[in-house]
CSV table of C-alpha atoms and ligand atoms in Angstrom, one decimal:
chain,number,residue,atom,x,y,z
A,174,MET,CA,26.8,62.2,-34.2
A,175,PRO,CA,27.5,58.4,-34.0
A,176,PHE,CA,26.1,56.1,-36.9
A,177,SER,CA,22.9,54.7,-34.7
A,178,ASN,CA,21.8,58.7,-34.6
A,179,LEU,CA,21.4,58.9,-38.2
A,180,GLY,CA,18.2,56.9,-38.6
A,181,LEU,CA,19.4,53.9,-39.9
A,182,SER,CA,18.1,50.1,-39.2
A,183,ALA,CA,19.8,47.5,-37.1
A,184,PRO,CA,21.0,45.3,-40.4
A,185,ILE,CA,22.7,48.3,-41.9
A,186,LEU,CA,24.4,49.4,-38.6
A,187,ARG,CA,25.5,45.9,-38.4
A,188,ALA,CA,27.2,45.8,-41.6
A,189,ILE,CA,29.0,49.2,-41.4
A,190,ASP,CA,30.2,48.2,-37.5
A,191,ALA,CA,31.6,44.9,-38.8
A,192,LEU,CA,33.9,46.8,-41.3
A,193,GLY,CA,34.9,49.1,-38.8
A,194,TYR,CA,33.8,52.4,-39.2
A,195,SER,CA,32.9,53.7,-36.0
A,196,THR,CA,31.8,57.1,-36.6
A,197,PRO,CA,30.2,58.8,-39.8
A,198,THR,CA,32.8,61.2,-41.7
A,199,PRO,CA,31.3,65.0,-42.4
A,200,ILE,CA,29.9,64.3,-45.7
A,201,GLN,CA,28.3,61.2,-44.4
A,202,ASN,CA,26.5,63.2,-41.2
A,203,GLN,CA,25.2,65.8,-43.5
A,204,ALA,CA,24.3,63.9,-46.4
A,205,ILE,CA,22.6,60.6,-44.9
A,206,PRO,CA,19.7,62.6,-43.1
A,207,VAL,CA,19.0,64.7,-46.5
A,208,ILE,CA,19.2,61.7,-48.6
A,209,LEU,CA,16.7,60.0,-46.1
A,210,SER,CA,14.1,63.5,-46.1
A,211,GLY,CA,13.9,62.2,-49.7
A,212,LYS,CA,15.4,65.3,-51.3
A,213,ASP,CA,17.5,66.3,-54.0
A,214,LEU,CA,21.5,66.6,-53.1
A,215,ILE,CA,24.3,68.2,-55.1
A,216,ALA,CA,27.3,67.0,-52.8
A,217,THR,CA,30.6,68.6,-53.4
A,218,ALA,CA,33.3,65.6,-52.0
A,219,GLN,CA,36.0,63.9,-53.3
A,220,THR,CA,37.1,60.3,-52.8
A,221,GLY,CA,38.4,59.5,-50.0
A,222,THR,CA,35.9,61.0,-47.8
A,223,GLY,CA,33.7,58.4,-47.2
A,224,LYS,CA,31.2,59.7,-50.0
A,225,THR,CA,29.8,56.2,-51.1
A,226,ALA,CA,28.9,55.2,-47.9
A,227,ALA,CA,27.0,58.6,-47.9
A,228,PHE,CA,24.5,57.8,-50.6
A,229,VAL,CA,24.5,54.2,-50.1
A,230,LEU,CA,23.8,53.6,-46.6
A,231,PRO,CA,20.6,55.9,-47.0
A,232,ILE,CA,19.6,54.2,-50.3
A,233,LEU,CA,19.4,50.9,-48.3
A,234,GLU,CA,17.8,52.6,-45.7
A,235,LEU,CA,15.1,53.8,-48.1
A,236,PHE,CA,14.6,50.4,-49.9
A,237,ASN,CA,14.5,48.4,-46.9
A,238,LYS,CA,10.7,47.5,-46.9
A,239,GLU,CA,9.2,45.1,-48.4
A,240,ARG,CA,8.8,45.3,-52.6
A,241,THR,CA,8.4,43.3,-55.2
A,242,LEU,CA,10.5,44.1,-58.0
A,243,ARG,CA,9.1,43.7,-61.5
A,244,GLY,CA,11.1,42.3,-64.6
A,245,LYS,CA,14.1,44.6,-66.0
A,246,ARG,CA,13.1,47.1,-63.7
A,247,ILE,CA,15.5,49.0,-61.5
A,248,ARG,CA,15.1,51.3,-58.2
A,249,ALA,CA,18.4,52.7,-58.2
A,250,LEU,CA,20.9,54.0,-60.8
A,251,ILE,CA,24.4,54.6,-59.7
A,252,LEU,CA,26.0,56.1,-62.7
A,253,THR,CA,30.1,56.4,-62.6
A,254,PRO,CA,32.6,57.4,-64.9
A,255,THR,CA,34.7,54.2,-65.0
A,256,ARG,CA,34.4,50.5,-64.8
A,257,GLU,CA,37.1,50.4,-61.9
A,258,LEU,CA,34.7,52.9,-59.9
A,259,ALA,CA,31.6,50.8,-61.0
A,260,VAL,CA,33.2,47.6,-59.5
A,261,GLN,CA,34.4,49.5,-56.4
A,262,VAL,CA,30.7,51.1,-55.5
A,263,THR,CA,29.0,47.8,-56.5
A,264,ASN,CA,31.6,45.9,-53.7
A,265,ASN,CA,30.3,48.9,-51.2
A,266,VAL,CA,26.7,48.2,-51.9
A,267,ALA,CA,27.3,44.5,-51.1
A,268,GLN,CA,29.0,44.7,-48.0
A,269,TYR,CA,26.8,47.2,-47.0
A,270,SER,CA,23.8,45.4,-47.9
A,271,GLN,CA,24.9,42.2,-46.9
A,272,HIS,CA,22.3,41.6,-44.1
A,273,LEU,CA,19.3,42.8,-46.2
A,274,ASN,CA,17.0,41.4,-49.1
A,275,LEU,CA,18.3,43.8,-51.6
A,276,SER,CA,19.7,42.8,-55.0
A,277,SER,CA,22.8,44.9,-57.1
A,278,MET,CA,25.1,44.7,-59.5
A,279,ALA,CA,27.3,46.5,-61.9
A,280,VAL,CA,27.1,47.2,-65.6
A,281,TYR,CA,30.0,48.1,-67.9
A,282,GLY,CA,31.9,48.2,-70.9
A,283,GLY,CA,34.4,46.0,-72.4
A,284,VAL,CA,33.0,42.8,-71.1
A,285,ASP,CA,29.9,40.6,-72.6
A,286,THR,CA,26.7,41.9,-72.4
A,287,ASP,CA,24.6,38.7,-72.3
A,288,ALA,CA,25.7,37.6,-68.8
A,289,GLN,CA,24.5,41.7,-67.7
A,290,LYS,CA,21.3,41.1,-69.7
A,291,GLN,CA,20.5,37.9,-68.1
A,292,ARG,CA,20.8,39.0,-64.3
A,293,LEU,CA,18.9,42.2,-65.4
A,294,ILE,CA,16.1,40.1,-66.5
A,295,ALA,CA,15.0,39.5,-62.7
A,296,GLY,CA,15.2,43.4,-62.0
A,297,VAL,CA,18.0,44.5,-59.7
A,298,ASP,CA,17.2,46.8,-57.0
A,299,ILE,CA,20.8,49.0,-57.1
A,300,LEU,CA,21.9,49.2,-60.4
A,301,VAL,CA,25.7,50.7,-60.6
A,302,ALA,CA,26.7,51.7,-64.4
A,303,THR,CA,28.9,53.5,-66.8
A,304,PRO,CA,27.0,55.3,-68.9
A,305,GLY,CA,28.0,54.3,-72.5
A,306,ARG,CA,27.3,50.5,-71.3
A,307,LEU,CA,24.0,51.5,-69.8
A,308,LEU,CA,22.5,53.3,-72.7
A,309,ASP,CA,23.6,50.2,-75.1
A,310,LEU,CA,21.4,47.7,-72.7
A,311,ALA,CA,18.8,50.6,-72.7
A,312,HIS,CA,18.7,50.9,-76.4
A,313,GLN,CA,18.3,46.6,-76.3
A,314,ARG,CA,15.3,47.1,-74.2
A,315,ALA,CA,17.8,45.1,-71.6
A,316,LEU,CA,16.4,47.2,-68.9
A,317,HIS,CA,13.7,50.0,-68.0
A,318,PHE,CA,13.5,52.9,-66.5
A,319,ASP,CA,9.7,53.5,-65.5
A,320,GLU,CA,10.1,52.5,-61.9
A,321,LEU,CA,13.4,54.0,-61.2
A,322,GLU,CA,13.0,56.1,-57.6
A,323,ILE,CA,16.7,57.3,-57.2
A,324,LEU,CA,19.4,58.3,-59.6
A,325,VAL,CA,22.9,59.2,-58.1
A,326,LEU,CA,26.0,61.0,-60.4
A,327,ASP,CA,28.9,59.8,-58.8
A,328,GLU,CA,32.0,61.8,-59.7
A,329,ALA,CA,29.9,64.0,-62.0
A,330,ASP,CA,32.8,66.0,-63.0
A,331,ARG,CA,34.6,62.7,-64.3
A,332,MET,CA,31.7,61.8,-66.0
A,333,VAL,CA,32.1,65.5,-67.5
A,334,ASP,CA,35.5,65.4,-68.4
A,335,MET,CA,35.7,61.7,-70.2
A,336,GLY,CA,33.1,63.1,-72.5
A,337,PHE,CA,29.8,61.7,-70.9
A,338,LEU,CA,27.4,64.8,-70.7
A,339,GLY,CA,25.7,63.6,-73.8
A,340,ASP,CA,25.1,59.8,-72.6
A,341,ILE,CA,24.2,61.6,-69.1
A,342,ASN,CA,21.6,63.8,-70.6
A,343,LYS,CA,20.4,61.1,-72.8
A,344,ILE,CA,19.9,58.6,-69.7
A,345,ILE,CA,18.2,61.4,-67.6
A,346,GLU,CA,15.9,62.0,-70.3
A,347,ARG,CA,14.6,58.5,-70.0
A,348,LEU,CA,14.0,58.7,-66.3
A,349,PRO,CA,10.8,59.3,-64.4
A,350,PRO,CA,10.7,62.9,-64.0
A,351,THR,CA,9.4,62.2,-60.1
A,352,ARG,CA,12.8,60.8,-58.6
A,353,GLN,CA,14.9,61.8,-56.2
A,354,ASN,CA,18.6,63.0,-57.7
A,355,LEU,CA,22.1,63.1,-55.8
A,356,LEU,CA,25.0,64.6,-57.3
A,357,PHE,CA,28.6,63.8,-55.9
A,358,SER,CA,31.2,65.7,-57.5
A,359,ALA,CA,34.8,67.0,-56.4
A,360,THR,CA,34.0,70.3,-58.1
A,361,VAL,CA,31.2,71.6,-59.1
A,362,THR,CA,31.6,73.2,-62.5
A,363,ASP,CA,29.1,74.7,-64.9
A,364,ASP,CA,28.7,71.6,-66.9
A,365,VAL,CA,28.1,69.9,-63.6
A,366,LEU,CA,25.6,72.6,-62.7
A,367,ALA,CA,23.7,72.0,-66.4
A,368,ILE,CA,23.0,68.5,-65.4
A,369,SER,CA,21.4,69.1,-62.1
A,370,ASP,CA,19.4,71.5,-63.9
A,371,SER,CA,17.3,68.8,-64.8
A,372,PHE,CA,16.6,68.1,-61.1
A,373,ALA,CA,13.8,71.0,-61.3
A,374,ASN,CA,11.0,68.1,-61.8
A,375,SER,CA,12.3,65.7,-58.9
A,376,LYS,CA,10.3,64.4,-56.4
A,377,MET,CA,9.6,66.4,-53.8
A,378,GLY,CA,9.6,69.3,-55.9
A,379,GLU,CA,11.3,71.0,-54.0
A,380,LEU,CA,15.2,72.5,-54.5
A,381,ALA,CA,18.1,70.2,-54.2
A,382,GLU,CA,20.2,71.0,-50.9
A,383,GLU,CA,24.2,71.7,-51.1
A,384,ILE,CA,26.6,70.1,-49.3
A,385,THR,CA,30.5,71.0,-49.5
A,386,ILE,CA,32.9,69.3,-47.9
A,387,SER,CA,36.5,71.0,-48.1
A,388,PRO,CA,39.2,68.9,-49.5
A,389,HIS,CA,41.1,71.1,-46.8
A,390,SER,CA,39.5,69.4,-44.0
A,391,THR,CA,39.0,66.5,-44.7
A,392,ALA,CA,41.7,63.8,-47.1
A,393,ALA,CA,44.3,66.5,-46.8
A,394,PRO,CA,45.9,67.1,-43.6
A,395,SER,CA,46.9,63.6,-43.3
A,396,ILE,CA,48.3,63.5,-46.3
A,397,LYS,CA,52.2,64.8,-46.3
A,398,GLN,CA,52.9,66.2,-49.8
A,399,TRP,CA,56.4,67.1,-51.4
A,400,LEU,CA,57.8,67.4,-54.6
A,401,ILE,CA,61.3,66.8,-56.3
A,402,THR,CA,61.8,68.9,-59.1
A,403,VAL,CA,63.1,67.1,-61.7
A,404,ASP,CA,64.9,66.9,-65.5
A,405,LYS,CA,62.3,65.1,-67.5
A,406,ASP,CA,65.1,62.0,-68.9
A,407,THR,CA,66.0,61.4,-65.2
A,408,LYS,CA,62.5,60.6,-63.8
A,409,SER,CA,62.7,56.6,-63.9
A,410,ALA,CA,65.9,56.5,-62.5
A,411,LEU,CA,65.2,58.9,-59.8
A,412,LEU,CA,61.8,56.7,-59.0
A,413,SER,CA,63.9,53.6,-58.7
A,414,HIS,CA,66.3,55.3,-56.5
A,415,LEU,CA,63.5,56.5,-53.9
A,416,ILE,CA,62.0,52.7,-54.1
A,417,LYS,CA,65.0,51.1,-53.2
A,418,GLU,CA,66.5,53.6,-50.8
A,419,GLN,CA,63.8,54.5,-48.9
A,420,GLU,CA,62.4,50.9,-49.0
A,421,TRP,CA,58.8,52.0,-50.1
A,422,ASP,CA,56.4,49.2,-49.1
A,423,GLN,CA,53.8,50.1,-51.9
A,424,ALA,CA,53.1,53.0,-54.3
A,425,LEU,CA,50.4,54.0,-56.6
A,426,ILE,CA,52.3,55.9,-59.9
A,427,PHE,CA,50.5,58.5,-61.8
A,428,ILE,CA,51.4,58.8,-65.5
A,429,GLU,CA,49.7,60.3,-68.2
A,430,LYS,CA,50.2,58.2,-71.2
A,431,LYS,CA,49.5,54.9,-71.8
A,432,HIS,CA,52.7,53.9,-73.7
A,433,ALA,CA,54.9,55.6,-71.2
A,434,ALA,CA,53.3,53.5,-68.4
A,435,ALA,CA,54.3,50.4,-70.2
A,436,LYS,CA,57.7,51.8,-70.9
A,437,LEU,CA,58.2,52.8,-66.9
A,438,VAL,CA,57.2,49.2,-66.4
A,439,ASP,CA,60.3,48.1,-68.4
A,440,GLN,CA,62.6,50.8,-66.8
A,441,LEU,CA,61.7,49.7,-63.7
A,442,ALA,CA,62.4,45.8,-64.1
A,443,LYS,CA,65.6,46.4,-65.3
A,444,ARG,CA,66.6,47.8,-62.0
A,445,ASP,CA,65.0,44.7,-60.6
A,446,ILE,CA,61.6,46.3,-59.4
A,447,LYS,CA,58.6,44.5,-60.5
A,448,ALA,CA,56.3,46.8,-61.1
A,449,ASP,CA,52.9,46.2,-63.2
A,450,ALA,CA,50.6,49.0,-65.3
A,451,ILE,CA,46.7,49.7,-65.5
A,452,HIS,CA,45.8,51.8,-68.7
A,453,GLY,CA,43.0,51.4,-70.9
A,454,ASP,CA,44.8,49.1,-73.4
A,455,LYS,CA,44.7,46.3,-70.8
A,456,SER,CA,41.9,44.1,-71.1
A,457,GLN,CA,38.8,44.4,-68.5
A,458,ALA,CA,40.2,40.7,-66.9
A,459,MET,CA,44.0,41.9,-66.9
A,460,ARG,CA,43.4,45.2,-64.9
A,461,GLU,CA,40.9,43.6,-62.2
A,462,GLN,CA,43.5,40.9,-61.7
A,463,ILE,CA,46.5,43.5,-61.2
A,464,LEU,CA,44.3,45.8,-59.1
A,465,ALA,CA,43.6,42.6,-56.9
A,466,ASP,CA,47.2,41.9,-56.7
A,467,PHE,CA,47.8,45.3,-55.7
A,468,LYS,CA,45.2,45.5,-53.0
A,469,SER,CA,46.5,42.0,-51.7
A,470,GLY,CA,49.9,43.4,-51.3
A,471,LYS,CA,51.3,40.8,-53.7
A,472,LEU,CA,52.2,43.5,-56.6
A,473,LYS,CA,53.8,46.3,-54.7
A,474,TYR,CA,54.0,49.3,-57.1
A,475,LEU,CA,51.2,49.8,-59.4
A,476,VAL,CA,51.9,52.4,-62.5
A,477,ALA,CA,48.6,53.6,-63.8
A,478,THR,CA,46.9,56.4,-65.9
A,479,GLY,CA,44.7,59.1,-64.2
A,480,VAL,CA,42.1,57.3,-66.1
A,481,ALA,CA,42.6,53.7,-65.3
A,482,ALA,CA,43.2,54.5,-61.8
A,483,ARG,CA,40.0,56.3,-61.1
A,484,GLY,CA,37.9,54.3,-58.2
A,485,ILE,CA,41.4,52.6,-57.1
A,486,ASP,CA,40.2,52.4,-53.1
A,487,ILE,CA,43.2,50.4,-51.2
A,488,GLY,CA,42.5,51.3,-47.6
A,489,SER,CA,46.0,51.3,-46.1
A,490,LEU,CA,47.6,52.7,-49.6
A,491,SER,CA,50.4,54.7,-47.9
A,492,ARG,CA,52.7,56.7,-51.0
A,493,VAL,CA,51.3,57.9,-54.2
A,494,VAL,CA,53.5,59.5,-57.0
A,495,ASN,CA,52.7,62.2,-59.5
A,496,TYR,CA,55.2,60.7,-62.2
A,497,ASP,CA,53.6,63.1,-64.3
A,498,LEU,CA,52.3,66.6,-62.9
A,499,PRO,CA,48.3,66.3,-63.8
A,500,PHE,CA,47.1,69.0,-65.7
A,501,LYS,CA,44.1,70.3,-63.4
A,502,PRO,CA,44.2,71.2,-59.8
A,503,GLU,CA,41.3,69.0,-58.8
A,504,GLU,CA,43.0,66.0,-60.7
A,505,TYR,CA,46.1,66.4,-58.1
A,506,ILE,CA,43.7,66.5,-55.4
A,507,HIS,CA,41.7,63.8,-56.2
A,508,ARG,CA,45.2,61.9,-56.8
A,509,ILE,CA,46.6,62.6,-53.4
A,510,GLY,CA,43.2,61.5,-52.1
A,511,ARG,CA,44.0,58.0,-52.6
A,512,THR,CA,46.6,58.0,-49.9
A,513,GLY,CA,45.6,59.3,-46.1
A,514,ARG,CA,42.3,58.2,-46.6
A,515,ALA,CA,39.7,57.5,-43.2
A,516,GLY,CA,42.6,59.2,-40.7
A,517,ALA,CA,45.4,57.5,-42.2
A,518,THR,CA,48.3,58.8,-42.8
A,519,GLY,CA,50.1,59.0,-46.6
A,520,GLU,CA,52.6,60.6,-48.6
A,521,ALA,CA,52.1,62.1,-52.0
A,522,ILE,CA,55.5,62.9,-53.8
A,523,SER,CA,55.1,65.1,-57.1
A,524,PHE,CA,57.8,65.0,-59.7
A,525,VAL,CA,58.0,68.4,-61.6
A,526,ALA,CA,60.2,69.2,-64.3
A,527,MET,CA,60.2,72.5,-65.8
A,528,GLY,CA,57.2,72.2,-68.3
A,529,ASP,CA,54.9,71.8,-65.3
A,530,PHE,CA,55.5,75.1,-63.7
A,531,LYS,CA,52.3,76.6,-64.8
A,532,ASN,CA,50.4,73.4,-63.6
A,533,LEU,CA,52.2,73.8,-60.3
A,534,CYS,CA,51.3,77.2,-59.9
A,535,ALA,CA,48.0,76.3,-60.3
A,536,ILE,CA,48.0,73.6,-57.8
A,537,GLU,CA,49.7,75.7,-55.3
A,538,SER,CA,47.3,78.2,-55.7
A,539,ARG,CA,44.3,76.0,-55.3
A,540,LEU,CA,45.9,74.2,-52.2
A,541,ASP,CA,46.7,77.6,-50.8
A,542,HIS,CA,50.5,76.8,-49.9
A,543,ILE,CA,53.8,75.9,-51.2
A,544,ILE,CA,54.1,72.4,-51.4
A,545,ASP,CA,57.5,71.2,-49.8
A,546,ARG,CA,60.4,70.4,-51.9
A,547,LYS,CA,63.0,68.1,-51.3
A,548,GLU,CA,66.5,67.6,-53.4
A,549,ILE,CA,67.7,64.1,-53.9
A,550,GLU,CA,71.3,63.7,-53.4
A,551,GLY,CA,72.7,62.1,-57.0
A,552,PHE,CA,69.9,63.9,-58.6
A,553,PRO,CA,71.3,67.3,-59.2
A,554,VAL,CA,68.9,69.6,-62.2
A,555,ARG,CA,69.9,71.3,-64.6
A,556,LYS,CA,66.3,73.4,-65.1
A,557,VAL,CA,65.3,74.1,-61.8
A,558,VAL,CA,61.7,75.2,-61.6
A,559,PRO,CA,61.0,78.2,-59.9
A,560,VAL,CA,58.9,78.8,-56.9
A,561,SER,CA,55.4,80.1,-57.7
A,562,ILE,CA,55.4,83.6,-57.6
A,563,LEU,CA,51.8,83.9,-56.7
A,564,ASN,CA,52.1,81.8,-53.9
A,565,TYR,CA,55.0,83.2,-53.0
A,566,VAL,CA,53.5,87.0,-52.8
A,567,ARG,CA,50.5,85.4,-51.0
A,568,LYS,CA,52.8,83.9,-48.2
A,569,SER,CA,55.0,87.2,-47.9
A,570,LYS,CA,54.2,89.5,-44.9
A,571,PRO,CA,53.7,92.2,-45.4
A,572,PRO,CA,52.6,91.6,-48.8
A,573,VAL,CA,55.3,92.5,-51.5
A,574,PRO,CA,54.6,94.8,-54.0
A,575,LYS,CA,54.3,93.2,-57.2
A,576,SER,CA,57.5,94.2,-59.3
A,577,ALA,CA,59.7,93.4,-56.1
A,578,ALA,CA,58.1,90.0,-55.7
A,579,SER,CA,58.8,89.0,-59.3
A,580,LYS,CA,62.4,89.9,-59.1
A,581,SER,CA,62.9,88.6,-56.1
A,582,SER,CA,61.1,85.4,-56.8
A,583,ALA,CA,63.1,85.4,-60.1
A,584,HIS,CA,66.6,84.8,-58.3
A,585,LYS,CA,65.4,83.3,-55.2
A,586,SER,CA,63.3,80.7,-57.2
A,587,ASN,CA,64.7,77.7,-55.3
A,588,THR,CA,64.5,78.7,-51.8
A,589,PRO,CA,60.4,79.0,-50.9
A,590,LYS,CA,60.2,80.9,-47.6
A,591,SER,CA,57.3,78.8,-46.6
A,592,THR,CA,57.7,75.0,-47.5
A,593,SER,CA,55.3,73.7,-44.8
A,594,SER,CA,53.7,70.4,-45.7
A,595,LYS,CA,50.4,71.5,-43.8
A,596,ILE,CA,47.8,72.5,-45.7
A,597,SER,CA,45.9,75.6,-44.3
A,598,GLY,CA,42.5,76.2,-43.4
A,599,SER,CA,39.4,77.4,-46.1
A,600,LYS,CA,39.9,80.7,-48.3
A,601,PRO,CA,38.3,83.3,-47.0
A,602,ASN,CA,34.5,83.0,-48.3
A,603,ASN,CA,31.4,84.7,-47.4
A,604,LYS,CA,29.1,83.8,-49.7
A,605,THR,CA,26.1,81.3,-48.6
A,606,THR,CA,24.3,81.3,-51.8
A,607,ARG,CA,25.0,80.2,-55.6
A,608,GLN,CA,22.8,81.5,-58.8
A,609,LYS,CA,21.2,79.4,-60.6
A,610,PRO,CA,22.4,78.2,-64.3
A,611,ASN,CA,20.3,80.6,-66.5
A,612,ASP,CA,20.0,78.3,-69.4
A,613,LYS,CA,20.8,74.6,-70.6
A,614,THR,CA,24.4,76.0,-71.4
A,615,GLY,CA,24.9,76.2,-67.7
A,616,LYS,CA,26.5,79.3,-68.3
A,617,LYS,CA,26.1,81.4,-65.0
A,618,PRO,CA,25.1,84.8,-64.6
A,619,GLU,CA,28.1,87.1,-65.1
A,620,ASN,CA,28.8,88.3,-61.6
A,621,ASN,CA,28.5,84.7,-60.0
A,622,SER,CA,32.0,83.7,-59.1
A,623,GLY,CA,31.2,80.4,-58.1
A,624,GLU,CA,32.4,80.7,-54.7
A,625,ARG,CA,31.4,78.5,-51.9
A,626,SER,CA,30.8,78.5,-48.3
A,627,GLU,CA,32.6,75.2,-47.0
A,628,ASP,CA,31.3,72.5,-44.6
A,629,ARG,CA,28.0,73.6,-44.4
A,630,VAL,CA,24.6,72.8,-45.8
A,631,ASN,CA,22.9,75.6,-47.9
A,632,LYS,CA,19.5,75.2,-48.2
A,633,ASN,CA,17.1,76.0,-51.2
A,634,ILE,CA,19.8,78.3,-52.5
A,635,TRP,CA,19.4,77.7,-56.1
A,636,GLY,CA,16.2,80.3,-56.4
A,637,ARG,CA,14.2,77.7,-58.6
B,55,AMP,P1,35.1,56.7,-50.4
B,55,AMP,O1,35.2,58.5,-50.2
B,55,AMP,O2,34.0,56.4,-50.8
B,55,AMP,O3,36.1,56.1,-51.6
B,55,AMP,O4,35.6,56.2,-49.6
B,55,AMP,C1,36.9,56.1,-48.8
B,55,AMP,C2,37.4,54.9,-48.0
B,55,AMP,O5,37.0,55.4,-46.8
B,55,AMP,C3,36.8,53.5,-48.0
B,55,AMP,O6,37.9,52.4,-47.8
B,55,AMP,C4,35.6,53.5,-47.2
B,55,AMP,O7,35.8,51.9,-46.7
B,55,AMP,C5,36.3,54.1,-45.8
B,55,AMP,N1,35.3,54.5,-45.1
B,55,AMP,C6,34.1,55.1,-45.7
B,55,AMP,N2,33.3,55.5,-44.6
B,55,AMP,C7,34.3,55.4,-43.2
B,55,AMP,C8,33.9,55.4,-41.8
B,55,AMP,N3,32.7,56.2,-41.7
B,55,AMP,N4,34.5,55.5,-41.2
B,55,AMP,C9,35.8,54.5,-41.6
B,55,AMP,N5,36.3,54.4,-42.7
B,55,AMP,C10,35.1,54.8,-43.8
């Protein structure tokens, strides 16, 4: 369906046309009509799927009517886990609303509140905020929520992971109950479901619609994934080697710890590779400058901790490196989603050391395929990470008995039979309903596996 059939007005269509968006992405196709109808929405979609436009465009459409804004009032609140994502979303709002008479701004921590308070005095149509700073400003009575129409929780699972659940609940308590709620999350966990429990009194008095965009059918196919088994102490030499040998034009390099990020930048510098790092210890101004340099191509190699890298949106990013393998499969999928966006091809390379075996198994199991392995000449490994047994068994046809599989994979560990980097289709799944969490803790009823049907809208499924 073209954008013109989605019920968006000419000024919005002009703005997205100017950005080169010719056709809506799956999440946009599905979410825009639901949001325009005024219903609540729970959308499972990760970054890179076009989810920001999926909620911003219909909000602009709904707000594109004459309305006087009262002082310190906001009409839509978009909560994001990080400042970077808040800035990114605000930039998108500004781009999409360039031909409309709507105001927007971001509020986030790490910068002085005075300027933010000043701008809030006149009221703002669309406010993008991180939870902590928003609560600060609300406590200071710098803004009021009594005219709020729409709440968006962007990357809800990240907000939960980052410990914002308490703040989110406090914010929700302050909002008018008759509002429209839109929740976007890469994964819908029990905690995320518990947040959406507060949607019960929402605007339409109806149940939230649910959309799931499978990661398998969106960002992933355009991403060539491979891994290199490494010994921890050779990682920086290996990275330098790859950057030089393969003449990498650009790379976003994920690392676990702040101090390790700084150390890696130094190690690269010693090998004449200029890199920079963003992490929580850098000032907001520095982070923004580094990000701007990376986006413009002035900085070619950016080392980032997972949290600091949230919200980084670089249209043409060709390469992501998991210098450290993330602990959660969701994080892996989220990271590699930084490349191969909106149809472009990208490459995701993971360094996997012996200690990462468990995480690798979880990731491969979630992807439902074994990640292609490469050996790099000159970098022999002392401790080779075995191939995930679970996946080995799954890919073997006919199925290998468990004991045999363990034996065979134990000694064949380095030579996976299936090394295709292509992501297989979605897991078989016939469930069309999900049970409502049964209490405020968000715990699901016993027999609920939490499995989901993919790529479709499930209507009125929470049995409220
Ligand atoms: P997001 O998932 O919101 O982070 O968006 C990922 C990237 O896709 C951003 O760079 C958007 O500008 C871009 N994008 C969003 N929607 C479209 C579309 N319909 N066509 C092309 N690019 C898009």
